[in-house]
Amino acid sequence: MASAAWAVLQVLLLLPTHAWSPVGAGRPPDCDAPLASALPRSSFSSSSELSSSHGPGFSRLNRRDGAGGWTPLVSNKYQWLQIDLGERMEVTAVATQGGYGSSDWVTSYLLMFSDGGRNWKQYRREESIWSEVVYFDGQSALLYKLDKKPLKPVRDVISLKFKAIQSNGILLHREGQHGNHITLELIKGKLVFFLNSGNAKLPTTIAPVTLTLGSLLDDQHWHSVLIELLDTQVNFTVDKHTHHFQAKGESSYLDLNFEISFGGIPTSGRAWAFTRQSFHGCLENLYYNGVDVTELAKKHKPQILMMGNVSFSCPQPQTVPVTFLSSRSYLALPGNSGEDKVSVTFQFRTWNRAGHLLFGELQRGSGSFVLFLKDGKLKLSLFQPGQSPRNVTAGAGLNDGQWHSVSLSAKWSHMNVVVDDDTAVQPLLAVLIDSGDTYYFGALYEQSCEAHKHRGDPSGLYYIDADGSGPLGPFLVYCNMTDAAWTVVRHGGPDAVTVRGAPSGHPRSAVSFAYAASAGQLRAAVSLAERCEQRLALRCGTARRPDSRDGTPLSWWVGRTNETHTYWGGSLPDAQKCTCGLEGNCIDSQYYCNCDAGRNEW
Ligand SMILES: *[C@@H]1O[C@H](CO)[C@@H](O)[C@H](O)[C@H]1NC(C)=O
Ligand SMILES: *[C@@H]1O[C@H](CO)[C@@H](O)[C@H](O)[C@H]1NC(C)=O
Ligand SMILES: *[C@@H]1O[C@H](CO)[C@@H](O)[C@H](O)[C@H]1NC(C)=O
Ligand SMILES: *[C@@H]1O[C@H](CO)[C@@H](O)[C@H](O)[C@H]1NC(C)=O
Ligand SMILES: *[C@@H]1O[C@H](CO)[C@@H](O)[C@H](O)[C@H]1NC(C)=O
């Protein structure tokens, strides 16, 4: 168990004080004993420290040693404090306190825990306590013989938590004489519950029931399952999502054997073998009608038959996946800076049709590249100075929730992207490639200039993604960091255009503006903004605005919903006046606009 501090000020995080107890160690729980205070300094580590006397080892409660607490080098939300409790512990409370003799303290933090310090999970209130663990290596199973035939109707309750290493395998199975069975199986990361209450010898009995819940459950995190079964009524719960089901039909009870297997379906017969792919991963809190099955197995009770190599600790995986919980989360990893090649391989999986996977810059201003998903296909966009972006596409249907491997490499004059077995090649325009300092995985664009300002970024050109992980792509803007963060969206045209007259009745479209962002991107950016301004001025000289005969407007501009406007920069929609008209200082007081006066001297 350890903790990450998400500090806001210069902070000190001290934990925990009260109440911890080892689970299942035979000792009565002592829920008042402080836990962290007794640990040696070496059990504490942190992201950084202000000085050696502000190190993580000083983060114990009610102590004055060192500078009186832990203070990280910088105050931001990426600072963490980690505490190694040595073994699995149940922590029931956490307390923090300000540094001794200082007025700084942590105001909020996330609490994360891990079995081995590699794969971390955020603590949430509903996490249940740990119990004994049983590990199946994909070639093993536990067979539990129920005591004796109970009186009907019988309500079966099976609960367990599982952590899968592979995405397919049998979690539990029970069968009867006539083809009746219940089976819980992990199939491509989803949990499938099969109920066959049919009797093969009776043609009119109940049809098999298949319920599927969850997805991406093979993420090496614990997931809970609860199955309640009363005859053919089923409540199937996976991670708090419950499915109620009642099988329709005449007969309404399952004639099942008094054996239930976990981890695989052993064949009947003396030598064990499995009829279906067995489960590879760990189970804990495994209860059948209130009986702790793991406990029985561990004590080698006669009700339990162990097949294959069943062990009672959960191994740590060699590689751990990183989950991007929001479109704003990302991972920055050091690149092989200065080398003349780019080489990145990774695996990903997602249900999203679109999203960013990787962003990297080539050094010495030679460009940048983005690897992203669009419509379930992998795209590589290469940006090089003076060139329009060039793209290649590889793979299809990649948003199917399964793992896909990606390899990106660039050397000399080509950039290669391979997804699974599909390769795409993009020629590079500049031959020399220098890979950049950092690769960014996951979301790589802030949503607004405001977000850049919060990060402390200066004024400059930035890509922003106004709808986050939505379907709209990022676009380039200038963020002007004044008191507020102004997002300046540029258009592609010149700043001033000379407009020639056109015969009346044949209006000419003089200028159209192509913004660096699409209409949808602009709308998304505008809807995030507190205020939006666009300035369009007409230097009319002697060109009258309305026709002097009937007052019909001779110049106008067209807005984004195709509505026509006849006012210009400096004026207001219904004023019918130029700035000088509003200010009362026009050259000829008969007119509200200098151009309407037909005079040359202004
Ligand atoms: C299923 O859940 C409902 C509501 O929680 C409960 O009333 C019912 O008894 C449950 N069924 C079984 C078979 O446990
Ligand atoms: C059984 O599993 C344990 C732990 O995974 C392993 O150390 C041991 O080598 C395995 N034994 C056999 C016979 O496979
Ligand atoms: C390549 O993709 C970018 C967006 O990433 C797009 O703006 C550009 O027009 C595309 N270029 C070509 C040649 O399709
Ligand atoms: C940024 O804003 C300031 C203050 O409004 C303005 O003077 C300046 O011209 C702006 N810069 C750009 C590049 O838009
Ligand atoms: C505006 O008019 C153009 C062409 O006249 C048309 O293509 C476009 O869809 C219109 N837009 C709206 C929002 O009505």
XYZ file of C-alpha atoms in Angstrom, residues 4 41 59-60 67 85 102 109 155 220 223 249 254 300 323 339 382 387 391 398 478 484 519 545 558 567 579 584 588:
29
model
C 0.420 9.487 -4.084
C 12.731 5.779 6.826
C 6.804 12.349 6.648
C 5.694 10.567 9.802
C 12.610 19.966 8.594
C 4.083 -1.465 4.035
C 5.321 25.528 8.864
C -4.582 13.927 -2.768
C -30.409 -20.448 -3.769
C -4.692 -6.962 -14.777
C -12.925 -7.245 -10.941
C -40.104 -22.220 -19.828
C -31.458 -27.078 -12.573
C -6.027 -29.302 1.769
C -4.895 3.344 -18.765
C 19.868 9.831 -32.780
C 3.850 13.875 -40.694
C 4.865 21.123 -46.490
C -0.699 11.000 -43.948
C -8.719 -1.335 -34.476
C -1.977 31.456 -31.224
C -6.882 36.266 -19.781
C -16.574 25.389 -38.691
C -22.304 52.076 -48.092
C -21.929 36.988 -44.470
C -22.266 46.922 -40.239
C -17.697 54.741 -35.677
C -20.602 62.207 -33.408
C -19.948 65.914 -42.697
